[in-house]
C-alpha cells in the first residue's frame, strides 16, 4: 500500500500503510547493501519460511534475494499447473463440484504463471527503485497472485465432494502462497518507492482529439461511427480532462436478439473480438441493445481493451442464477465474469436471481486490471459484486445485496455509486463489504467515495429489526475506507461487524472520513485497534489519484471521475 501513497501525516497511519513486519534496522538499509538472508527475511510475514527459501550462509542484497524468490515462484507456479492437470485428467471419476473447483484453480494458476513471468522480466533486468506506475503494476500482479491462491483454496474447501483433491493440493497451495508472499515483500522493499508520486495525466493524441471533435479515427467505418455516436450521445463517455470524448474505438459490433444486429448473443460478440488488443490500439466496442439476455458471460484474459455498452440500467439486462447451494463455487457462480485487462462496461444491469436462500451467488466477478464500470446496476443477495483482484473503478453504479454484497481483494474505488442493502433471510444481518486482503504488502482494499447507502423498501419496512453494517473482515488484513459519503440510518451505530471472535480486529484497517447522514456518526463506532476516524491527509491516500494512480489510465476510458477528495 505504501507504494501508492504520499507521505502520511501521522505515525500510526504510516505504520499501517507500510509493510508491517519491517524492522527499523532493515527499513533504514539500502536495497543494494549486502545483508544476510535472515535480515532480508525480517521484512516478510513469515521469516522462518523465508529463511528456508533463501540460500544460507551467503550475503546478497534485496535485489538478489528478490530475483531468486520470483524465479522460484515462477517455477512453482508451473509445477502447480501440472499437478492440477493430473487431477483433471481423471475428471470422469470426480463429482461435478470437484471438477468445477479444479477448473477454477486451473484458470487462476494460468493467471499466476502469466503474472509471475511478467514480474520476473522486470526484476531480472532492474536493480533500482522503479517509477511509481511501473512499481505499482508489478506490486499489483504479485498481490493478485496471492488472491488467486486463496480463491483456489477457498473453492476446494467449500466443495465437500472435493475432499480428496483438496488434501492433495492444500500443501502445495500453502507452501506456494508463502513463497509468493516472500516475493511480494522483497519486491516491495527493493523496487517500490516508499511514497509514490502522482503520474502525469493521460494526454490524448491528435487522432483521439480529432475523434472527440467528430472526425473519423483510423479503422472506423462511417457505419460504425454512426453506431458509436448513437450510443455515446447520452454523455456516457465524457472527460473533463480534455472537454470531450477521447475514446478511440477501432471496431463496433451490435448484439440484437431480433437478429438485426451482427450477433444475437453477447458471448458470440465477445468471441469475435480480437485477442490481446493494446491500450493504444482502440477499443472493440460491443453495443448490446435492450433486452433480457439469459446467458453466462465470460470475458477471458485474451480479450483485452473491450468496451461493452447497453441501452441503460433495466433496459439491457444480463441474468443468471448460479449459486454455491446448487454446486457452483463462489468464483464460477458469476452471471458476468471478466478477466481481460482494460474492460469498460456502460449502461447495463447484471443480475443473479438465485435468491437469498441460495447463499453465495455472484452477479459480477471482476478480475480485470484497469477495468471500469459506469452507470451499471449489479443485483443479487449474498456476494453480489465480487471485485476479485487487480485495479478497478466504478462510477455511478447501483449495487444491491445482503450479506457481504461487495467483496473480494481488488484495489477498487467506488465513486458516486448507490449501495442498496436489501432484506436478507430470516436470522441474517447485512454487511455491505467483506474485503479479502491476506497479506500486509498487498496494495488492495475497498475505497467508497462520495457514495450513498440507503435501504431498499423491503428492508426499510422492517423498521431496523435487521442489522446492517458497513463491513466485516473476511480476511486478516481486510481494508475498507468510507469517505465523503451519505450513510442513512439503515447502518447500525457500531458501524462494523466481527467475522469470528477477535479475528483480524487488530490487523484490519477500517476508516471513515467526513461522511454525512443519520448513520454517519462515529460516536458509537467499534473500538477495535484497526478502526480509525481519519483526517483529510490520510483519506487522500484512498482517492482515485493515489490509490489507483487513476490519472494515468482512467482518462482514456472517457469515464467521468473525481481524482481527489471533494
XYZ file of C-alpha atoms in Angstrom:
566
model
C 0.000 0.000 0.000
C 2.826 2.402 0.810
C 3.865 2.187 -2.804
C 0.702 4.046 -3.859
C 0.637 6.680 -1.185
C 2.079 10.074 -0.466
C 3.752 10.623 2.888
C 1.242 10.276 5.712
C 0.697 12.777 8.449
C 0.644 10.526 11.460
C 2.975 7.863 12.745
C 0.112 5.400 13.220
C -1.103 5.738 9.631
C 2.450 5.431 8.359
C 2.920 2.137 10.193
C -0.402 0.799 8.985
C 0.273 1.565 5.350
C 3.855 0.337 5.137
C 4.680 -3.397 5.301
C 4.003 -4.369 8.870
C 6.924 -6.665 9.510
C 9.898 -4.472 8.615
C 12.411 -3.994 11.402
C 13.779 -0.500 11.928
C 17.337 -1.536 11.072
C 16.302 -3.175 7.839
C 13.997 -0.305 6.919
C 16.987 2.048 7.046
C 19.142 -0.212 4.869
C 19.545 0.497 1.163
C 18.199 -2.347 -1.007
C 21.592 -2.553 -2.730
C 23.515 -3.123 0.523
C 24.644 -6.746 1.090
C 22.753 -8.304 4.009
C 22.249 -11.766 5.416
C 19.199 -13.837 4.415
C 17.959 -13.541 7.990
C 17.989 -9.750 7.804
C 16.223 -9.787 4.457
C 13.617 -12.205 5.778
C 12.827 -9.987 8.749
C 10.704 -7.865 6.394
C 8.460 -10.761 5.364
C 5.273 -12.039 7.036
C 6.843 -15.485 7.655
C 10.591 -15.033 8.326
C 11.077 -18.718 9.144
C 9.722 -19.850 5.790
C 11.646 -17.108 4.006
C 14.890 -18.357 5.570
C 14.170 -21.820 4.198
C 13.886 -20.354 0.685
C 16.945 -18.111 0.552
C 20.441 -19.650 0.371
C 22.030 -19.993 3.838
C 25.399 -18.524 4.814
C 25.541 -16.240 1.800
C 25.202 -12.496 1.580
C 23.336 -10.750 -1.149
C 21.223 -7.646 -1.422
C 17.463 -7.320 -1.603
C 17.579 -7.366 -5.408
C 19.492 -10.669 -5.417
C 17.047 -12.243 -2.969
C 14.032 -10.809 -4.744
C 15.083 -12.149 -8.145
C 15.730 -15.581 -6.632
C 12.341 -15.626 -4.911
C 10.397 -14.540 -8.014
C 12.291 -17.092 -10.113
C 11.390 -19.874 -7.671
C 7.805 -18.637 -7.601
C 7.605 -18.860 -11.386
C 8.931 -22.417 -11.314
C 6.460 -23.446 -8.611
C 3.525 -21.934 -10.484
C 4.357 -24.171 -13.452
C 4.561 -27.245 -11.221
C 1.206 -26.438 -9.640
C -0.467 -26.241 -13.042
C 0.933 -29.669 -13.882
C -0.469 -31.052 -10.629
C -3.945 -29.625 -11.286
C -3.883 -31.085 -14.788
C -3.185 -34.543 -13.359
C -6.364 -34.338 -11.292
C -8.375 -33.025 -14.244
C -7.212 -35.929 -16.383
C -9.446 -38.172 -14.281
C -12.364 -35.764 -14.186
C -14.786 -38.504 -15.199
C -14.235 -40.125 -11.782
C -14.768 -36.878 -9.869
C -18.012 -35.192 -8.806
C -19.030 -32.150 -10.868
C -18.420 -29.805 -7.929
C -14.828 -31.037 -7.582
C -14.206 -30.584 -11.303
C -15.520 -27.022 -11.133
C -13.213 -26.218 -8.216
C -10.262 -27.682 -10.124
C -11.147 -25.710 -13.230
C -11.127 -22.539 -11.124
C -7.666 -23.484 -9.847
C -6.519 -24.121 -13.423
C -7.747 -20.700 -14.588
C -6.185 -18.948 -11.595
C -2.962 -20.918 -11.943
C -2.599 -19.830 -15.565
C -3.022 -16.217 -14.498
C -0.370 -16.691 -11.813
C 2.080 -18.075 -14.340
C 1.444 -15.087 -16.631
C 1.768 -12.580 -13.787
C 4.984 -14.131 -12.481
C 6.500 -14.261 -15.970
C 5.780 -10.564 -16.337
C 7.152 -9.807 -12.867
C 10.338 -11.801 -13.419
C 11.094 -9.921 -16.638
C 11.030 -6.687 -14.652
C 13.001 -7.735 -11.569
C 15.573 -9.629 -13.617
C 16.694 -6.532 -15.502
C 16.226 -3.801 -12.895
C 18.273 -3.078 -9.759
C 16.759 0.155 -8.514
C 13.549 1.715 -7.259
C 11.073 1.771 -10.120
C 8.937 4.691 -11.325
C 5.624 4.799 -9.472
C 3.409 3.344 -12.176
C 5.809 0.542 -13.116
C 6.276 -0.403 -9.460
C 2.533 -0.357 -8.951
C 1.996 -2.607 -11.981
C 4.227 -5.348 -10.583
C 3.053 -4.954 -6.985
C -0.496 -5.317 -8.309
C 0.370 -8.545 -10.142
C 2.160 -10.031 -7.127
C -0.776 -9.050 -4.916
C -3.205 -10.743 -7.308
C -1.172 -13.960 -7.274
C -1.810 -14.320 -3.551
C -5.501 -13.627 -4.120
C -5.660 -16.299 -6.815
C -4.078 -18.832 -4.466
C -6.607 -18.055 -1.746
C -9.503 -18.284 -4.202
C -8.377 -21.718 -5.368
C -8.089 -22.920 -1.774
C -11.442 -21.409 -0.761
C -13.144 -23.128 -3.690
C -11.721 -26.511 -2.695
C -12.658 -26.003 0.959
C -16.215 -25.063 0.078
C -16.649 -28.158 -2.067
C -17.197 -31.061 0.298
C -17.103 -33.598 -2.530
C -13.580 -32.483 -3.429
C -12.034 -33.599 -0.134
C -9.517 -35.968 -1.739
C -8.500 -33.331 -4.258
C -8.245 -30.734 -1.508
C -5.962 -32.964 0.527
C -3.649 -33.404 -2.449
C -3.478 -29.698 -3.284
C -3.642 -27.960 0.094
C 0.044 -28.442 1.000
C 1.469 -27.175 -2.317
C -1.071 -24.340 -2.260
C 0.028 -23.347 1.230
C 3.751 -23.566 0.510
C 3.464 -21.707 -2.784
C 1.435 -18.975 -1.088
C 4.214 -18.478 1.462
C 6.760 -18.283 -1.344
C 4.679 -15.748 -3.252
C 4.358 -13.683 -0.080
C 8.168 -13.611 0.188
C 8.396 -12.401 -3.410
C 5.880 -9.636 -2.772
C 7.642 -8.499 0.421
C 11.097 -8.382 -1.191
C 9.752 -6.616 -4.268
C 8.079 -4.038 -2.029
C 11.385 -3.454 -0.228
C 13.658 -3.333 -3.267
C 11.676 -1.895 -6.144
C 8.759 0.102 -4.710
C 9.317 3.730 -3.654
C 8.001 4.458 -0.163
C 5.940 7.408 -1.399
C 4.662 7.271 -4.931
C 4.276 10.442 -6.894
C 1.139 11.050 -8.889
C 1.725 10.295 -12.541
C 1.179 12.689 -15.385
C -2.392 12.652 -16.601
C -3.090 10.914 -19.898
C -2.776 13.227 -22.877
C -4.813 12.297 -25.962
C -3.112 12.059 -29.325
C -4.095 14.214 -32.262
C -6.083 11.286 -33.612
C -8.008 10.982 -30.367
C -8.708 14.706 -30.186
C -9.870 14.637 -33.784
C -12.317 11.884 -32.900
C -13.559 13.916 -29.973
C -14.268 16.732 -32.433
C -16.287 14.410 -34.655
C -13.793 13.298 -37.317
C -13.213 9.634 -38.044
C -10.408 7.812 -36.269
C -8.342 5.261 -38.127
C -10.100 1.980 -38.914
C -13.649 3.142 -38.106
C -16.164 2.988 -40.917
C -18.927 5.567 -41.317
C -21.458 2.896 -40.310
C -19.573 2.118 -37.106
C -19.151 5.783 -36.326
C -22.903 6.258 -36.637
C -23.491 3.422 -34.171
C -20.896 4.802 -31.809
C -22.437 8.255 -31.908
C -25.897 6.829 -31.276
C -24.786 5.162 -28.056
C -22.389 7.866 -26.889
C -24.674 10.855 -27.370
C -26.143 10.199 -23.935
C -22.975 11.618 -22.389
C -21.936 8.172 -21.226
C -18.350 8.937 -22.084
C -17.223 12.422 -21.124
C -13.812 13.535 -19.899
C -13.270 16.781 -18.042
C -9.563 16.451 -18.813
C -9.916 17.480 -22.445
C -13.513 18.649 -22.529
C -14.978 15.903 -24.725
C -14.902 12.340 -25.923
C -11.370 10.987 -26.162
C -12.196 7.325 -26.580
C -10.577 5.541 -29.506
C -12.811 2.813 -30.980
C -11.427 0.652 -33.759
C -14.456 -1.529 -34.397
C -18.110 -1.768 -33.381
C -20.443 -4.757 -33.409
C -24.059 -4.895 -32.296
C -25.988 -7.532 -30.380
C -29.729 -7.652 -31.027
C -31.979 -10.519 -30.069
C -34.224 -9.960 -33.083
C -31.414 -10.840 -35.488
C -30.968 -7.364 -36.983
C -27.504 -6.877 -35.469
C -24.193 -8.626 -36.001
C -24.935 -11.163 -33.276
C -27.870 -12.398 -31.210
C -25.838 -13.345 -28.111
C -23.255 -11.444 -26.104
C -20.806 -14.341 -25.934
C -20.745 -14.672 -29.723
C -19.826 -10.989 -29.975
C -17.057 -11.459 -27.410
C -15.685 -14.421 -29.366
C -15.403 -12.186 -32.428
C -13.292 -9.599 -30.587
C -9.568 -9.608 -31.379
C -7.173 -11.123 -28.850
C -4.610 -9.106 -26.922
C -5.553 -5.628 -28.082
C -3.329 -2.831 -26.780
C -4.318 0.185 -24.729
C -3.388 2.489 -27.610
C -4.948 0.461 -30.411
C -8.537 1.383 -29.638
C -11.478 -0.445 -28.081
C -13.516 -3.203 -29.665
C -16.989 -1.892 -28.835
C -19.897 -4.280 -28.327
C -23.231 -2.473 -28.320
C -25.880 -4.631 -26.623
C -29.384 -3.428 -27.391
C -32.242 -3.532 -24.900
C -33.453 -6.969 -23.864
C -33.092 -9.693 -21.259
C -30.058 -11.854 -22.014
C -30.142 -15.165 -20.168
C -26.514 -16.151 -20.623
C -23.363 -16.509 -18.567
C -20.915 -14.002 -19.976
C -17.198 -14.718 -19.734
C -14.539 -12.304 -20.988
C -11.260 -14.160 -20.567
C -7.733 -12.826 -20.243
C -7.141 -12.742 -24.027
C -9.970 -10.270 -24.682
C -8.251 -7.058 -23.643
C -9.461 -3.462 -24.081
C -13.014 -4.456 -24.868
C -15.851 -1.991 -24.272
C -19.476 -3.060 -23.810
C -22.382 -0.605 -23.862
C -26.018 -1.317 -23.220
C -29.157 0.779 -23.628
C -29.336 1.572 -19.923
C -29.969 0.166 -16.472
C -33.050 -2.102 -16.536
C -33.047 -1.969 -20.331
C -30.065 -4.138 -21.220
C -30.254 -6.933 -18.625
C -27.885 -9.893 -18.286
C -29.192 -12.523 -15.891
C -28.306 -15.901 -14.378
C -28.981 -17.912 -11.222
C -25.919 -19.993 -10.344
C -25.135 -20.429 -6.644
C -22.975 -22.333 -4.190
C -26.024 -24.228 -2.920
C -26.551 -25.563 -6.444
C -22.995 -26.872 -6.677
C -21.007 -23.984 -8.122
C -18.014 -22.396 -6.448
C -18.422 -18.746 -5.486
C -15.880 -17.911 -8.194
C -17.799 -19.596 -11.017
C -21.293 -18.679 -9.841
C -20.991 -15.308 -11.600
C -23.529 -14.238 -14.207
C -20.903 -11.946 -15.764
C -17.169 -12.625 -15.370
C -14.365 -10.531 -16.824
C -10.586 -11.044 -16.741
C -9.481 -9.109 -19.841
C -7.398 -6.042 -18.988
C -8.866 -2.625 -19.732
C -12.529 -3.667 -19.865
C -15.131 -0.879 -19.835
C -18.808 -1.650 -19.113
C -21.514 1.003 -19.547
C -25.306 1.163 -19.118
C -26.197 -2.422 -18.217
C -27.906 -4.388 -15.470
C -26.198 -7.604 -14.337
C -28.264 -9.898 -12.102
C -28.064 -13.108 -10.161
C -31.600 -14.234 -9.345
C -30.711 -17.256 -7.183
C -32.195 -15.509 -4.157
C -31.084 -15.246 -0.516
C -31.754 -18.893 0.294
C -29.060 -19.972 -2.190
C -26.369 -18.043 -0.227
C -23.263 -17.138 -2.293
C -24.457 -16.191 -5.782
C -22.368 -13.644 -7.715
C -23.757 -11.205 -10.283
C -20.443 -9.671 -11.425
C -16.997 -11.165 -10.899
C -14.298 -8.728 -11.955
C -10.660 -9.783 -12.162
C -9.746 -7.381 -14.975
C -6.890 -4.968 -14.361
C -7.543 -1.290 -15.150
C -11.254 -2.023 -15.569
C -14.142 0.426 -15.324
C -17.908 0.188 -14.922
C -20.069 3.259 -15.452
C -23.822 3.603 -14.964
C -24.363 -0.105 -14.375
C -26.529 -1.981 -11.871
C -25.442 -5.157 -10.073
C -28.271 -7.059 -8.417
C -28.116 -10.063 -6.099
C -28.269 -11.018 -2.455
C -25.184 -12.607 -0.859
C -21.916 -11.839 -2.696
C -23.376 -9.668 -5.474
C -20.216 -7.850 -6.627
C -17.028 -9.912 -6.498
C -14.203 -7.401 -7.006
C -11.771 -10.271 -7.176
C -8.347 -8.759 -7.898
C -6.238 -6.105 -9.636
C -7.278 -2.435 -10.169
C -10.923 -1.445 -10.663
C -13.080 1.701 -10.813
C -16.877 2.037 -10.563
C -18.770 5.271 -11.197
C -22.490 5.990 -10.804
C -23.373 2.334 -10.378
C -26.167 0.766 -8.307
C -25.303 -2.267 -6.160
C -27.970 -4.339 -4.395
C -27.373 -7.133 -1.917
C -27.457 -8.544 1.598
C -24.524 -10.448 3.120
C -21.035 -9.280 2.057
C -22.505 -7.941 -1.157
C -19.334 -6.075 -2.165
C -16.372 -8.352 -1.546
C -13.018 -9.516 -2.897
C -9.404 -8.372 -2.877
C -9.048 -5.861 -5.676
C -7.721 -2.336 -5.347
C -11.083 -0.733 -6.074
C -12.728 2.673 -5.856
C -16.499 3.076 -5.888
C -17.380 6.679 -6.669
C -20.819 8.356 -6.798
C -22.436 4.930 -6.516
C -25.675 3.881 -4.785
C -25.330 0.972 -2.354
C -28.658 -0.664 -1.521
C -28.798 -3.186 1.347
C -31.925 -5.309 0.889
C -33.918 -7.753 3.027
C -31.866 -10.906 3.815
C -33.014 -14.314 5.019
C -34.535 -14.602 8.469
C -31.810 -14.518 11.117
C -29.205 -12.916 8.840
C -27.660 -9.456 9.073
C -26.363 -7.374 6.194
C -22.712 -6.451 5.614
C -22.087 -4.049 2.759
C -18.438 -5.086 2.349
C -16.182 -8.054 3.096
C -12.707 -7.158 1.917
C -10.259 -10.044 1.496
C -6.674 -8.778 1.893
C -4.496 -11.615 3.211
C -1.035 -10.058 3.202
C 0.198 -6.713 4.605
C 2.160 -5.987 1.425
C -0.843 -6.263 -0.913
C -1.838 -2.893 -2.377
C -5.539 -3.782 -2.217
C -8.654 -2.506 -0.482
C -12.120 -1.031 -0.980
C -12.432 2.755 -1.173
C -16.006 4.085 -1.142
C -16.008 7.751 -2.127
C -18.992 10.103 -2.344
C -21.431 7.204 -2.482
C -24.878 6.782 -0.938
C -26.034 3.929 1.337
C -29.808 3.567 1.619
C -32.075 0.628 2.423
C -34.342 -0.861 -0.221
C -38.045 -0.594 0.507
C -38.349 -4.175 1.794
C -35.504 -3.665 4.272
C -36.749 -0.235 5.337
C -40.151 -1.776 6.128
C -38.546 -3.833 8.934
C -38.008 -0.608 10.914
C -34.479 -1.500 11.960
C -35.130 -5.080 13.086
C -32.483 -6.295 10.597
C -28.987 -5.024 11.355
C -26.843 -3.645 8.551
C -23.118 -2.886 8.844
C -20.522 -1.100 6.726
C -18.422 -4.241 6.572
C -16.754 -7.176 8.263
C -13.251 -8.673 7.910
C -13.305 -11.638 5.536
C -9.504 -11.975 5.689
C -6.810 -10.984 8.164
C -5.696 -7.654 6.648
C -9.118 -6.546 5.430
C -9.050 -2.859 4.370
C -12.077 -0.642 3.667
C -12.490 3.136 3.769
C -15.677 5.222 3.518
C -15.105 8.851 2.526
C -17.423 11.807 1.943
C -20.418 9.500 1.546
C -24.051 9.639 2.615
C -24.849 6.981 5.244
C -28.512 6.553 6.031
C -29.967 5.295 9.306
C -30.001 1.720 7.977
C -26.382 1.399 9.216
C -26.085 0.242 12.842
C -24.462 2.686 15.237
C -21.497 0.325 15.784
C -20.813 0.611 12.073
C -18.817 -2.583 11.651
C -19.341 -6.251 12.500
C -16.946 -9.019 13.563
C -16.280 -12.049 11.392
C -15.420 -14.613 14.061
C -14.497 -13.565 17.592
C -11.457 -11.281 17.602
C -10.224 -12.475 14.204
C -8.460 -9.639 12.327
C -9.598 -6.877 14.688
C -6.016 -5.701 15.269
C -4.722 -6.307 11.733
C -7.586 -4.901 9.643
C -7.712 -1.263 8.505
C -11.194 0.248 8.548
C -11.593 4.015 8.333
C -14.197 6.720 7.915
C -13.754 10.307 6.787
C -16.211 13.185 6.617
C -19.317 11.145 5.896
C -22.800 12.579 6.279
C -26.319 11.372 7.008
C -28.106 9.884 10.055
C -25.958 6.736 10.054
C -22.620 8.508 9.720
C -21.968 9.404 13.361
C -18.815 7.736 14.656
C -19.637 8.380 18.341
C -20.714 4.778 18.997
C -18.496 3.013 16.479
C -16.455 -0.098 17.335
C -13.252 0.423 19.311
C -11.121 -2.186 17.533
C -7.389 -1.436 17.175
C -7.755 -1.458 13.377
C -10.638 1.022 13.203
C -9.895 4.726 12.605
C -11.578 8.044 12.060
C -9.081 9.690 9.710
C -8.265 13.205 8.538
C -8.099 14.606 5.013
C -4.388 13.874 4.629
C -4.885 10.190 5.351
C -8.105 9.990 3.334
C -6.307 11.393 0.279
C -4.349 8.152 0.087
C -7.532 6.330 -0.928
C -8.560 8.641 -3.765
C -8.526 7.682 -7.435
C -5.268 9.575 -7.986
C -3.340 7.908 -5.172
C -4.968 4.531 -4.584
C -5.391 3.576 -8.262
C -2.949 6.018 -9.905
C -6.068 6.590 -11.986
C -4.919 9.803 -13.652
C -2.646 7.639 -15.760
C -5.304 5.320 -17.205
C -8.869 6.448 -16.496
C -8.968 9.381 -18.980
C -8.527 7.054 -21.937
C -11.768 5.302 -20.947
C -13.688 8.552 -21.304
C -15.459 7.937 -17.988
C -16.019 10.915 -15.702
C -14.190 10.668 -12.373
C -13.026 12.779 -9.451
C -9.287 12.457 -8.967
C -9.043 13.806 -5.406
C -11.263 14.455 -2.412
C -14.270 16.713 -2.938
